[in-house]
Amino acid sequence: MAAMKKKGQILRIRGIGAQMNKTGRRNKLKELRRQSPDFCPEHPIYGKEPEEDCAQPSDPNELKKSPLEKWFTKQIFNDLFPKSNIGMGPHPCLPYSYESFIIAARYFPDFGASHPNKQFKADEHHKRDVAAFFAHALQETGENDASVYNNTDLTLEQAHECFYRGGFYNWFERGPNSSFLLPSSPGFSPQDGKRCTDEGQYCKDDPILNFWYPCNSDVETHSDQDYHKGCYFGRGALQLSWNYNYGLFQQFLLTKGIKVDLIENPNLVMTKMDPPLAMMASIWFYMTPQPPKPSMHQIVIGDWKPSSKNRRAGYQGAIFGPTSLIINNECGGEDSDEPGGPGESRRIKAFKWFCKYFKVPVGSERTLSCKGMLDGFDAVQHMYSWHPDWGNMWKSQSCDCAPAPYGGPLPYYDPKLYPHEFTKQNDRNRLRCVYSMYESPETFRLDESNSPCLKHKPKIRLTKTGIRG
């Protein structure tokens, strides 16, 4: 969470162009103040303003415009996020900008554009979807300056206007001055995330994950302290975390023809602009189911299958509450005071504010929280991931994989529960699983004596990514 401001605090500038003259600084301050509502207190700014010839976001695939662009404009983005990028505001050369947002959205054409039922009007579905994404981003990486509610110069509504315009503020977990990072590079530049302390590694280590997404073990020393390059702490608007999520996002990018090694260089999530990965990683995480969990997008638009108990409790259709269970297992409900605490309460209040901004209904008050859910997502029985087909390893034929009722790095998407864009990945993930058995049988404790199928090689060429060439 960003540092809190006390009433009357002077705007703090951290490193905005050490060579900038006084006139330049004054002009910069005026520009930043214009972006926020006039009544909002000055906010802290960290970082260094990009150079004039800085790299702007681009799309190597030159995808066509998303339906989202028909209604969501640059004016709206800049109005909502004047404090983004650790206070500097929207800028095309920084991780958070309208330009990056729309390029990222083109890879997810259903985002802000789906209306699978008549529970809400089409445009209401679209705007609620975007409102939910922004609400979670505010909790994860917002400025979250609660001191505006203690400012006696502001009405409650004005305090809301200032507080909820604090989204897309932080780049790194624990930002803007992250204790995970080198003290001399604490997070005031996107490049600062290249190394981290032990605490920021977020590396899950097990034999199967080590085959698919082995953490970078490189270390460098600064001031007699070791720092790691394999750092998978939270980055981006929804804080992409852990090596397996970096690996899954990397695989998604590869299916789009974008070759990037996020396991070796995880900070590319913050620095790569062709395409802009900070925004893409966040929308990917919002849009992608991870069995047994549907995607947050599916929940908000009502394209999910709840258990019978949850349906009886009213948890069905296009609602917001279960999305908090998906993103961070938070089901504490909404606080009565303002702005309330972090966690689910902040997500709910932010969703309400963004829905009000977009002039769309929030839906049932009760289902804004997940605390009334009677079942978890695993109550809907189905298979979650691909694993060796243990029951047929003895056969005199090539080994195969089958869906299993537990998690793993190769998702299985049940066609009864997940959209076609995901179920069509099943065959590729099955073949990747088969590849892993032949390439590294010791990972699964297999050999030709306990698994005779290993003597029979597949008749097709397999690859680790499932993509040839």
GROMACS .gro file of C-alpha atoms in nm:
model
  469
    1MET     CA    1   0.000   0.000   0.000
    2ALA     CA    2   0.122   0.349  -0.079
    3ALA     CA    3   0.235   0.580   0.199
    4MET     CA    4  -0.048   0.772   0.364
    5LYS     CA    5  -0.063   1.151   0.345
    6LYS     CA    6  -0.142   1.369   0.641
    7LYS     CA    7  -0.372   1.665   0.598
    8GLY     CA    8  -0.193   1.958   0.440
    9GLN     CA    9   0.105   1.750   0.334
   10ILE     CA   10   0.313   1.895   0.050
   11LEU     CA   11   0.330   1.697  -0.272
   12ARG     CA   12   0.640   1.478  -0.255
   13ILE     CA   13   0.843   1.448  -0.574
   14ARG     CA   14   1.086   1.156  -0.585
   15GLY     CA   15   1.337   1.169  -0.866
   16ILE     CA   16   1.128   1.343  -1.132
   17GLY     CA   17   1.421   1.453  -1.342
   18ALA     CA   18   1.702   1.566  -1.116
   19GLN     CA   19   1.807   1.810  -1.389
   20MET     CA   20   1.458   1.956  -1.438
   21ASN     CA   21   1.460   2.333  -1.380
   22LYS     CA   22   1.216   2.506  -1.146
   23THR     CA   23   0.987   2.614  -1.429
   24GLY     CA   24   0.974   2.257  -1.558
   25ARG     CA   25   0.890   2.127  -1.212
   26ARG     CA   26   0.611   2.383  -1.171
   27ASN     CA   27   0.465   2.292  -1.510
   28LYS     CA   28   0.480   1.924  -1.421
   29LEU     CA   29   0.298   1.988  -1.095
   30LYS     CA   30   0.028   2.188  -1.272
   31GLU     CA   31  -0.021   1.910  -1.525
   32LEU     CA   32  -0.057   1.647  -1.253
   33ARG     CA   33  -0.299   1.860  -1.055
   34ARG     CA   34  -0.519   1.910  -1.361
   35GLN     CA   35  -0.558   1.535  -1.399
   36SER     CA   36  -0.719   1.491  -1.056
   37PRO     CA   37  -1.043   1.664  -0.953
   38ASP     CA   38  -0.962   2.016  -0.834
   39PHE     CA   39  -1.078   1.943  -0.480
   40CYS     CA   40  -0.850   1.639  -0.429
   41PRO     CA   41  -0.538   1.683  -0.214
   42GLU     CA   42  -0.202   1.662  -0.385
   43HIS     CA   43  -0.078   1.306  -0.408
   44PRO     CA   44   0.274   1.164  -0.369
   45ILE     CA   45   0.473   1.112  -0.686
   46TYR     CA   46   0.765   0.876  -0.719
   47GLY     CA   47   0.984   0.786  -1.011
   48LYS     CA   48   1.140   0.962  -1.306
   49GLU     CA   49   0.941   1.107  -1.591
   50PRO     CA   50   1.012   0.919  -1.918
   51GLU     CA   51   1.232   1.077  -2.182
   52GLU     CA   52   1.070   1.229  -2.489
   53ASP     CA   53   1.198   0.948  -2.714
   54CYS     CA   54   1.083   0.667  -2.482
   55ALA     CA   55   0.940   0.341  -2.615
   56GLN     CA   56   0.562   0.343  -2.645
   57PRO     CA   57   0.345   0.030  -2.646
   58SER     CA   58   0.296  -0.155  -2.972
   59ASP     CA   59   0.140  -0.477  -3.093
   60PRO     CA   60   0.360  -0.706  -3.304
   61ASN     CA   61   0.047  -0.892  -3.418
   62GLU     CA   62  -0.139  -0.572  -3.510
   63LEU     CA   63  -0.468  -0.716  -3.389
   64LYS     CA   64  -0.790  -0.546  -3.488
   65LYS     CA   65  -0.967  -0.316  -3.246
   66SER     CA   66  -1.156  -0.472  -2.957
   67PRO     CA   67  -1.530  -0.403  -2.918
   68LEU     CA   68  -1.431  -0.241  -2.587
   69GLU     CA   69  -1.285   0.052  -2.780
   70LYS     CA   70  -1.629   0.146  -2.909
   71TRP     CA   71  -1.724   0.281  -2.569
   72PHE     CA   72  -1.415   0.300  -2.346
   73THR     CA   73  -1.214   0.608  -2.442
   74LYS     CA   74  -0.881   0.759  -2.348
   75GLN     CA   75  -1.068   1.042  -2.178
   76ILE     CA   76  -1.240   0.790  -1.949
   77PHE     CA   77  -0.912   0.613  -1.867
   78ASN     CA   78  -0.731   0.937  -1.784
   79ASP     CA   79  -1.024   1.060  -1.576
   80LEU     CA   80  -1.031   0.740  -1.371
   81PHE     CA   81  -0.658   0.696  -1.315
   82PRO     CA   82  -0.490   1.035  -1.265
   83LYS     CA   83  -0.260   0.891  -0.996
   84SER     CA   84  -0.147   0.586  -1.193
   85ASN     CA   85   0.219   0.489  -1.236
   86ILE     CA   86   0.325   0.571  -0.878
   87GLY     CA   87   0.167   0.915  -0.903
   88MET     CA   88   0.297   1.031  -1.240
   89GLY     CA   89  -0.035   0.969  -1.412
   90PRO     CA   90  -0.114   0.785  -1.737
   91HIS     CA   91   0.179   0.789  -1.978
   92PRO     CA   92   0.221   0.572  -2.290
   93CYS     CA   93   0.582   0.490  -2.197
   94LEU     CA   94   0.492   0.368  -1.848
   95PRO     CA   95   0.320   0.038  -1.759
   96TYR     CA   96  -0.028   0.186  -1.714
   97SER     CA   97  -0.181   0.386  -1.998
   98TYR     CA   98  -0.483   0.386  -2.223
   99GLU     CA   99  -0.261   0.283  -2.511
  100SER     CA  100  -0.137  -0.025  -2.322
  101PHE     CA  101  -0.485  -0.104  -2.196
  102ILE     CA  102  -0.649  -0.119  -2.538
  103ILE     CA  103  -0.364  -0.319  -2.695
  104ALA     CA  104  -0.391  -0.571  -2.411
  105ALA     CA  105  -0.771  -0.586  -2.444
  106ARG     CA  106  -0.741  -0.678  -2.813
  107TYR     CA  107  -0.598  -1.014  -2.706
  108PHE     CA  108  -0.916  -1.074  -2.503
  109PRO     CA  109  -1.200  -0.958  -2.732
  110ASP     CA  110  -1.469  -1.077  -2.488
  111PHE     CA  111  -1.343  -0.842  -2.217
  112GLY     CA  112  -1.593  -0.560  -2.172
  113ALA     CA  113  -1.788  -0.694  -2.470
  114SER     CA  114  -1.977  -1.010  -2.358
  115HIS     CA  115  -2.348  -1.031  -2.280
  116PRO     CA  116  -2.444  -1.402  -2.266
  117ASN     CA  117  -2.779  -1.350  -2.091
  118LYS     CA  118  -3.055  -1.095  -2.037
  119GLN     CA  119  -2.996  -1.045  -1.666
  120PHE     CA  120  -2.858  -0.704  -1.762
  121LYS     CA  121  -2.866  -0.505  -2.083
  122ALA     CA  122  -2.572  -0.563  -2.318
  123ASP     CA  123  -2.400  -0.234  -2.237
  124GLU     CA  124  -2.454  -0.295  -1.864
  125HIS     CA  125  -2.282  -0.634  -1.888
  126HIS     CA  126  -1.990  -0.472  -2.071
  127LYS     CA  127  -1.940  -0.193  -1.819
  128ARG     CA  128  -1.988  -0.417  -1.514
  129ASP     CA  129  -1.714  -0.643  -1.651
  130VAL     CA  130  -1.467  -0.356  -1.675
  131ALA     CA  131  -1.583  -0.218  -1.338
  132ALA     CA  132  -1.502  -0.553  -1.173
  133PHE     CA  133  -1.153  -0.558  -1.324
  134PHE     CA  134  -1.086  -0.202  -1.208
  135ALA     CA  135  -1.222  -0.280  -0.860
  136HIS     CA  136  -0.979  -0.567  -0.811
  137ALA     CA  137  -0.695  -0.356  -0.950
  138LEU     CA  138  -0.772  -0.084  -0.695
  139GLN     CA  139  -0.741  -0.330  -0.406
  140GLU     CA  140  -0.429  -0.493  -0.547
  141THR     CA  141  -0.227  -0.192  -0.662
  142GLY     CA  142  -0.421   0.125  -0.580
  143GLU     CA  143  -0.284   0.421  -0.390
  144ASN     CA  144  -0.554   0.352  -0.128
  145ASP     CA  145  -0.500   0.678   0.061
  146ALA     CA  146  -0.754   0.658   0.343
  147SER     CA  147  -0.647   0.998   0.479
  148VAL     CA  148  -0.877   1.173   0.230
  149TYR     CA  149  -1.166   1.065   0.453
  150ASN     CA  150  -1.014   1.263   0.742
  151ASN     CA  151  -0.987   1.579   0.532
  152THR     CA  152  -1.249   1.818   0.670
  153ASP     CA  153  -1.240   2.020   0.347
  154LEU     CA  154  -1.397   1.729   0.157
  155THR     CA  155  -1.750   1.595   0.158
  156LEU     CA  156  -1.793   1.218   0.172
  157GLU     CA  157  -1.870   1.209  -0.200
  158GLN     CA  158  -1.559   1.413  -0.276
  159ALA     CA  159  -1.348   1.180  -0.062
  160HIS     CA  160  -1.487   0.890  -0.266
  161GLU     CA  161  -1.395   1.071  -0.588
  162CYS     CA  162  -1.036   1.115  -0.472
  163PHE     CA  163  -0.994   0.768  -0.319
  164TYR     CA  164  -1.133   0.558  -0.602
  165ARG     CA  165  -0.934   0.746  -0.864
  166GLY     CA  166  -0.620   0.597  -0.709
  167GLY     CA  167  -0.610   0.281  -0.920
  168PHE     CA  168  -0.314   0.148  -1.122
  169TYR     CA  169  -0.082   0.322  -0.874
  170ASN     CA  170   0.177   0.059  -0.781
  171TRP     CA  171   0.389  -0.148  -1.018
  172PHE     CA  172   0.540  -0.394  -0.771
  173GLU     CA  173   0.411  -0.578  -0.466
  174ARG     CA  174   0.469  -0.369  -0.151
  175GLY     CA  175   0.520  -0.065  -0.374
  176PRO     CA  176   0.594   0.204  -0.440
  177ASN     CA  177   0.900   0.157  -0.216
  178SER     CA  178   0.912  -0.223  -0.212
  179SER     CA  179   1.106  -0.407   0.058
  180PHE     CA  180   1.148  -0.694  -0.188
  181LEU     CA  181   1.388  -0.489  -0.401
  182LEU     CA  182   1.740  -0.352  -0.384
  183PRO     CA  183   1.737  -0.039  -0.159
  184SER     CA  184   1.903   0.167  -0.433
  185SER     CA  185   1.639   0.049  -0.684
  186PRO     CA  186   1.326   0.026  -0.466
  187GLY     CA  187   1.062   0.029  -0.738
  188PHE     CA  188   1.059   0.384  -0.875
  189SER     CA  189   1.140   0.252  -1.223
  190PRO     CA  190   0.992  -0.052  -1.403
  191GLN     CA  191   1.349  -0.182  -1.440
  192ASP     CA  192   1.393  -0.199  -1.061
  193GLY     CA  193   1.223  -0.539  -1.038
  194LYS     CA  194   1.512  -0.731  -1.197
  195ARG     CA  195   1.634  -0.863  -0.861
  196CYS     CA  196   1.486  -0.927  -0.517
  197THR     CA  197   1.548  -1.048  -0.164
  198ASP     CA  198   1.479  -1.406  -0.052
  199GLU     CA  199   1.130  -1.297   0.048
  200GLY     CA  200   1.036  -1.193  -0.305
  201GLN     CA  201   1.122  -1.518  -0.482
  202TYR     CA  202   0.773  -1.673  -0.474
  203CYS     CA  203   0.911  -1.992  -0.624
  204LYS     CA  204   0.708  -2.309  -0.580
  205ASP     CA  205   0.945  -2.603  -0.597
  206ASP     CA  206   0.825  -2.954  -0.680
  207PRO     CA  207   0.937  -3.214  -0.937
  208ILE     CA  208   0.658  -3.151  -1.189
  209LEU     CA  209   0.677  -2.771  -1.170
  210ASN     CA  210   1.054  -2.792  -1.192
  211PHE     CA  211   1.014  -2.966  -1.527
  212TRP     CA  212   0.774  -2.707  -1.666
  213TYR     CA  213   0.862  -2.381  -1.493
  214PRO     CA  214   1.195  -2.412  -1.307
  215CYS     CA  215   1.278  -2.092  -1.122
  216ASN     CA  216   1.580  -1.890  -1.230
  217SER     CA  217   1.844  -1.964  -0.964
  218ASP     CA  218   2.089  -1.688  -1.063
  219VAL     CA  219   2.213  -1.465  -0.782
  220GLU     CA  220   2.402  -1.136  -0.781
  221THR     CA  221   2.563  -0.958  -0.488
  222HIS     CA  222   2.516  -0.594  -0.388
  223SER     CA  223   2.671  -0.447  -0.073
  224ASP     CA  224   2.760  -0.796   0.050
  225GLN     CA  225   2.400  -0.914   0.021
  226ASP     CA  226   2.274  -1.171  -0.229
  227TYR     CA  227   1.978  -1.084  -0.450
  228HIS     CA  228   1.788  -1.325  -0.672
  229LYS     CA  229   1.700  -1.287  -1.039
  230GLY     CA  230   1.427  -1.550  -1.016
  231CYS     CA  231   1.172  -1.318  -0.854
  232TYR     CA  232   0.806  -1.406  -0.904
  233PHE     CA  233   0.648  -1.164  -0.657
  234GLY     CA  234   0.346  -0.960  -0.763
  235ARG     CA  235   0.379  -0.740  -1.071
  236GLY     CA  236   0.122  -0.545  -1.267
  237ALA     CA  237  -0.229  -0.426  -1.189
  238LEU     CA  238  -0.351  -0.761  -1.053
  239GLN     CA  239  -0.012  -0.867  -0.915
  240LEU     CA  240   0.082  -1.171  -1.121
  241SER     CA  241   0.258  -1.394  -0.866
  242TRP     CA  242   0.442  -1.728  -0.841
  243ASN     CA  243   0.650  -1.904  -1.105
  244TYR     CA  244   0.363  -2.124  -1.224
  245ASN     CA  245   0.146  -1.822  -1.308
  246TYR     CA  246   0.435  -1.657  -1.491
  247GLY     CA  247   0.479  -1.985  -1.679
  248LEU     CA  248   0.111  -2.017  -1.769
  249PHE     CA  249   0.103  -1.658  -1.893
  250GLN     CA  250   0.420  -1.724  -2.093
  251GLN     CA  251   0.249  -2.023  -2.258
  252PHE     CA  252  -0.052  -1.805  -2.345
  253LEU     CA  253   0.178  -1.553  -2.510
  254LEU     CA  254   0.346  -1.827  -2.710
  255THR     CA  255   0.009  -1.935  -2.850
  256LYS     CA  256  -0.021  -1.579  -2.980
  257GLY     CA  257   0.319  -1.593  -3.148
  258ILE     CA  258   0.493  -1.390  -2.876
  259LYS     CA  259   0.814  -1.559  -2.763
  260VAL     CA  260   0.930  -1.435  -2.425
  261ASP     CA  261   1.095  -1.618  -2.135
  262LEU     CA  262   0.923  -1.495  -1.821
  263ILE     CA  263   1.071  -1.773  -1.610
  264GLU     CA  264   1.424  -1.659  -1.692
  265ASN     CA  265   1.337  -1.287  -1.693
  266PRO     CA  266   1.017  -1.233  -1.491
  267ASN     CA  267   1.058  -0.855  -1.481
  268LEU     CA  268   0.975  -0.844  -1.852
  269VAL     CA  269   0.617  -0.837  -1.725
  270MET     CA  270   0.687  -0.475  -1.628
  271THR     CA  271   0.930  -0.365  -1.899
  272LYS     CA  272   0.822  -0.529  -2.225
  273MET     CA  273   0.608  -0.293  -2.432
  274ASP     CA  274   0.573  -0.490  -2.758
  275PRO     CA  275   0.311  -0.591  -2.655
  276PRO     CA  276   0.263  -0.424  -2.313
  277LEU     CA  277   0.281  -0.716  -2.071
  278ALA     CA  278   0.193  -0.536  -1.745
  279MET     CA  279  -0.161  -0.477  -1.869
  280MET     CA  280  -0.181  -0.804  -2.061
  281ALA     CA  281  -0.081  -1.015  -1.761
  282SER     CA  282  -0.354  -0.855  -1.550
  283ILE     CA  283  -0.631  -0.897  -1.807
  284TRP     CA  284  -0.510  -1.252  -1.876
  285PHE     CA  285  -0.538  -1.336  -1.505
  286TYR     CA  286  -0.888  -1.184  -1.492
  287MET     CA  287  -1.008  -1.366  -1.805
  288THR     CA  288  -0.852  -1.711  -1.757
  289PRO     CA  289  -1.012  -1.993  -1.555
  290GLN     CA  290  -0.787  -2.209  -1.339
  291PRO     CA  291  -0.988  -2.525  -1.266
  292PRO     CA  292  -1.180  -2.572  -1.048
  293LYS     CA  293  -1.215  -2.194  -1.046
  294PRO     CA  294  -1.393  -2.021  -1.334
  295SER     CA  295  -1.251  -1.690  -1.447
  296MET     CA  296  -1.355  -1.370  -1.275
  297HIS     CA  297  -1.490  -1.258  -1.613
  298GLN     CA  298  -1.717  -1.565  -1.630
  299ILE     CA  299  -1.861  -1.485  -1.288
  300VAL     CA  300  -1.932  -1.119  -1.361
  301ILE     CA  301  -2.109  -1.186  -1.692
  302GLY     CA  302  -2.294  -1.491  -1.556
  303ASP     CA  303  -2.130  -1.759  -1.770
  304TRP     CA  304  -2.047  -2.007  -1.492
  305LYS     CA  305  -2.197  -2.319  -1.333
  306PRO     CA  306  -2.245  -2.293  -0.954
  307SER     CA  307  -2.326  -2.589  -0.731
  308SER     CA  308  -2.689  -2.660  -0.644
  309LYS     CA  309  -2.633  -2.532  -0.289
  310ASN     CA  310  -2.487  -2.205  -0.416
  311ARG     CA  311  -2.776  -2.164  -0.659
  312ARG     CA  312  -3.023  -2.205  -0.373
  313ALA     CA  313  -2.829  -1.942  -0.179
  314GLY     CA  314  -2.863  -1.699  -0.471
  315TYR     CA  315  -2.510  -1.736  -0.603
  316GLN     CA  316  -2.574  -1.774  -0.973
  317GLY     CA  317  -2.579  -1.560  -1.283
  318ALA     CA  318  -2.395  -1.232  -1.329
  319ILE     CA  319  -2.270  -1.139  -0.981
  320PHE     CA  320  -1.955  -0.998  -0.825
  321GLY     CA  321  -1.904  -1.177  -0.491
  322PRO     CA  322  -1.733  -1.500  -0.600
  323THR     CA  323  -1.463  -1.305  -0.786
  324SER     CA  324  -1.308  -1.213  -0.449
  325LEU     CA  325  -1.286  -1.582  -0.364
  326ILE     CA  326  -1.108  -1.643  -0.695
  327ILE     CA  327  -0.847  -1.370  -0.673
  328ASN     CA  328  -0.748  -1.396  -0.308
  329ASN     CA  329  -0.983  -1.619  -0.110
  330GLU     CA  330  -1.134  -1.317   0.067
  331CYS     CA  331  -1.491  -1.346   0.190
  332GLY     CA  332  -1.510  -1.109   0.486
  333GLY     CA  333  -1.789  -0.891   0.349
  334GLU     CA  334  -1.814  -0.514   0.331
  335ASP     CA  335  -1.715  -0.288   0.622
  336SER     CA  336  -1.973  -0.036   0.740
  337ASP     CA  337  -1.728   0.254   0.773
  338GLU     CA  338  -1.556   0.448   0.495
  339PRO     CA  339  -1.332   0.365   0.327
  340GLY     CA  340  -1.320   0.047   0.534
  341GLY     CA  341  -1.031  -0.192   0.542
  342PRO     CA  342  -0.850  -0.373   0.263
  343GLY     CA  343  -0.951  -0.707   0.119
  344GLU     CA  344  -1.300  -0.799   0.005
  345SER     CA  345  -1.454  -0.488   0.156
  346ARG     CA  346  -1.241  -0.264  -0.064
  347ARG     CA  347  -1.319  -0.473  -0.370
  348ILE     CA  348  -1.693  -0.440  -0.305
  349LYS     CA  349  -1.684  -0.067  -0.238
  350ALA     CA  350  -1.469  -0.008  -0.545
  351PHE     CA  351  -1.703  -0.215  -0.764
  352LYS     CA  352  -1.995  -0.006  -0.639
  353TRP     CA  353  -1.809   0.316  -0.717
  354PHE     CA  354  -1.706   0.211  -1.068
  355CYS     CA  355  -2.059   0.088  -1.143
  356LYS     CA  356  -2.193   0.424  -1.030
  357TYR     CA  357  -1.936   0.598  -1.252
  358PHE     CA  358  -2.047   0.389  -1.552
  359LYS     CA  359  -2.416   0.428  -1.457
  360VAL     CA  360  -2.484   0.055  -1.438
  361PRO     CA  361  -2.648  -0.157  -1.164
  362VAL     CA  362  -2.432  -0.342  -0.913
  363GLY     CA  363  -2.682  -0.625  -0.875
  364SER     CA  364  -2.792  -0.796  -0.555
  365GLU     CA  365  -2.636  -0.644  -0.244
  366ARG     CA  366  -2.605  -0.985  -0.081
  367THR     CA  367  -2.405  -1.143  -0.363
  368LEU     CA  368  -2.152  -0.860  -0.375
  369SER     CA  369  -1.969  -1.067  -0.112
  370CYS     CA  370  -1.876  -1.434  -0.130
  371LYS     CA  371  -1.928  -1.489   0.243
  372GLY     CA  372  -2.276  -1.630   0.185
  373MET     CA  373  -2.155  -1.900  -0.052
  374LEU     CA  374  -2.228  -2.247   0.083
  375ASP     CA  375  -1.982  -2.433  -0.139
  376GLY     CA  376  -1.643  -2.373  -0.291
  377PHE     CA  377  -1.590  -2.408  -0.664
  378ASP     CA  378  -1.468  -2.765  -0.616
  379ALA     CA  379  -1.821  -2.871  -0.520
  380VAL     CA  380  -1.897  -2.891  -0.892
  381GLN     CA  381  -1.717  -3.217  -0.958
  382HIS     CA  382  -1.497  -3.228  -1.267
  383MET     CA  383  -1.139  -3.287  -1.373
  384TYR     CA  384  -0.880  -3.011  -1.332
  385SER     CA  385  -0.557  -3.101  -1.511
  386TRP     CA  386  -0.371  -3.351  -1.731
  387HIS     CA  387  -0.160  -3.623  -1.568
  388PRO     CA  388  -0.023  -3.963  -1.674
  389ASP     CA  389  -0.298  -4.217  -1.741
  390TRP     CA  390  -0.190  -4.441  -1.455
  391GLY     CA  391  -0.443  -4.714  -1.527
  392ASN     CA  392  -0.302  -4.790  -1.871
  393MET     CA  393   0.074  -4.764  -1.823
  394TRP     CA  394   0.110  -5.143  -1.850
  395LYS     CA  395  -0.021  -5.168  -2.206
  396SER     CA  396   0.192  -5.242  -2.512
  397GLN     CA  397   0.118  -4.907  -2.668
  398SER     CA  398   0.249  -4.555  -2.631
  399CYS     CA  399   0.184  -4.382  -2.300
  400ASP     CA  400  -0.100  -4.136  -2.273
  401CYS     CA  401  -0.241  -3.882  -2.031
  402ALA     CA  402  -0.587  -3.839  -1.886
  403PRO     CA  403  -0.775  -3.568  -1.695
  404ALA     CA  404  -0.736  -3.589  -1.317
  405PRO     CA  405  -0.942  -3.444  -1.027
  406TYR     CA  406  -0.650  -3.244  -0.887
  407GLY     CA  407  -0.448  -2.946  -1.000
  408GLY     CA  408  -0.135  -2.928  -1.208
  409PRO     CA  409   0.053  -2.711  -1.457
  410LEU     CA  410  -0.143  -2.841  -1.759
  411PRO     CA  411  -0.509  -2.740  -1.719
  412TYR     CA  412  -0.795  -2.957  -1.837
  413TYR     CA  413  -1.103  -2.754  -1.927
  414ASP     CA  414  -1.430  -2.944  -1.896
  415PRO     CA  415  -1.647  -2.850  -2.197
  416LYS     CA  416  -1.954  -2.839  -1.971
  417LEU     CA  417  -1.800  -2.567  -1.754
  418TYR     CA  418  -1.553  -2.361  -1.954
  419PRO     CA  419  -1.572  -2.157  -2.277
  420HIS     CA  420  -1.464  -2.304  -2.610
  421GLU     CA  421  -1.157  -2.081  -2.631
  422PHE     CA  422  -1.018  -2.284  -2.338
  423THR     CA  423  -1.155  -2.631  -2.413
  424LYS     CA  424  -0.986  -2.621  -2.752
  425GLN     CA  425  -0.653  -2.619  -2.561
  426ASN     CA  426  -0.721  -2.964  -2.416
  427ASP     CA  427  -0.563  -3.173  -2.689
  428ARG     CA  428  -0.249  -2.960  -2.692
  429ASN     CA  429  -0.215  -2.989  -2.314
  430ARG     CA  430  -0.268  -3.366  -2.332
  431LEU     CA  431   0.016  -3.402  -2.582
  432ARG     CA  432   0.239  -3.179  -2.371
  433CYS     CA  433   0.171  -3.410  -2.079
  434VAL     CA  434   0.269  -3.711  -2.294
  435TYR     CA  435   0.586  -3.530  -2.395
  436SER     CA  436   0.682  -3.480  -2.030
  437MET     CA  437   0.656  -3.853  -1.954
  438TYR     CA  438   0.896  -3.949  -2.233
  439GLU     CA  439   1.129  -3.654  -2.183
  440SER     CA  440   1.154  -3.687  -1.805
  441PRO     CA  441   1.005  -4.016  -1.678
  442GLU     CA  442   1.192  -3.978  -1.349
  443THR     CA  443   0.973  -3.677  -1.272
  444PHE     CA  444   0.683  -3.921  -1.235
  445ARG     CA  445   0.895  -4.211  -1.100
  446LEU     CA  446   0.842  -4.402  -1.422
  447ASP     CA  447   1.066  -4.652  -1.596
  448GLU     CA  448   1.016  -4.930  -1.848
  449SER     CA  449   0.976  -5.191  -1.574
  450ASN     CA  450   0.681  -5.024  -1.400
  451SER     CA  451   0.548  -4.852  -1.714
  452PRO     CA  452   0.599  -5.073  -2.023
  453CYS     CA  453   0.426  -4.813  -2.239
  454LEU     CA  454   0.753  -4.617  -2.234
  455LYS     CA  455   0.897  -4.877  -2.474
  456HIS     CA  456   0.649  -4.758  -2.737
  457LYS     CA  457   0.725  -4.412  -2.873
  458PRO     CA  458   0.447  -4.183  -2.999
  459LYS     CA  459   0.408  -4.172  -3.376
  460ILE     CA  460   0.385  -3.794  -3.384
  461ARG     CA  461   0.651  -3.541  -3.292
  462LEU     CA  462   0.584  -3.389  -2.952
  463THR     CA  463   0.716  -3.063  -2.808
  464LYS     CA  464   0.725  -2.912  -2.463
  465THR     CA  465   0.507  -2.618  -2.562
  466GLY     CA  466   0.275  -2.812  -2.790
  467ILE     CA  467   0.369  -2.569  -3.065
  468ARG     CA  468   0.584  -2.683  -3.354
  469GLY     CA  469   0.845  -2.465  -3.517
   0.00000   0.00000   0.00000
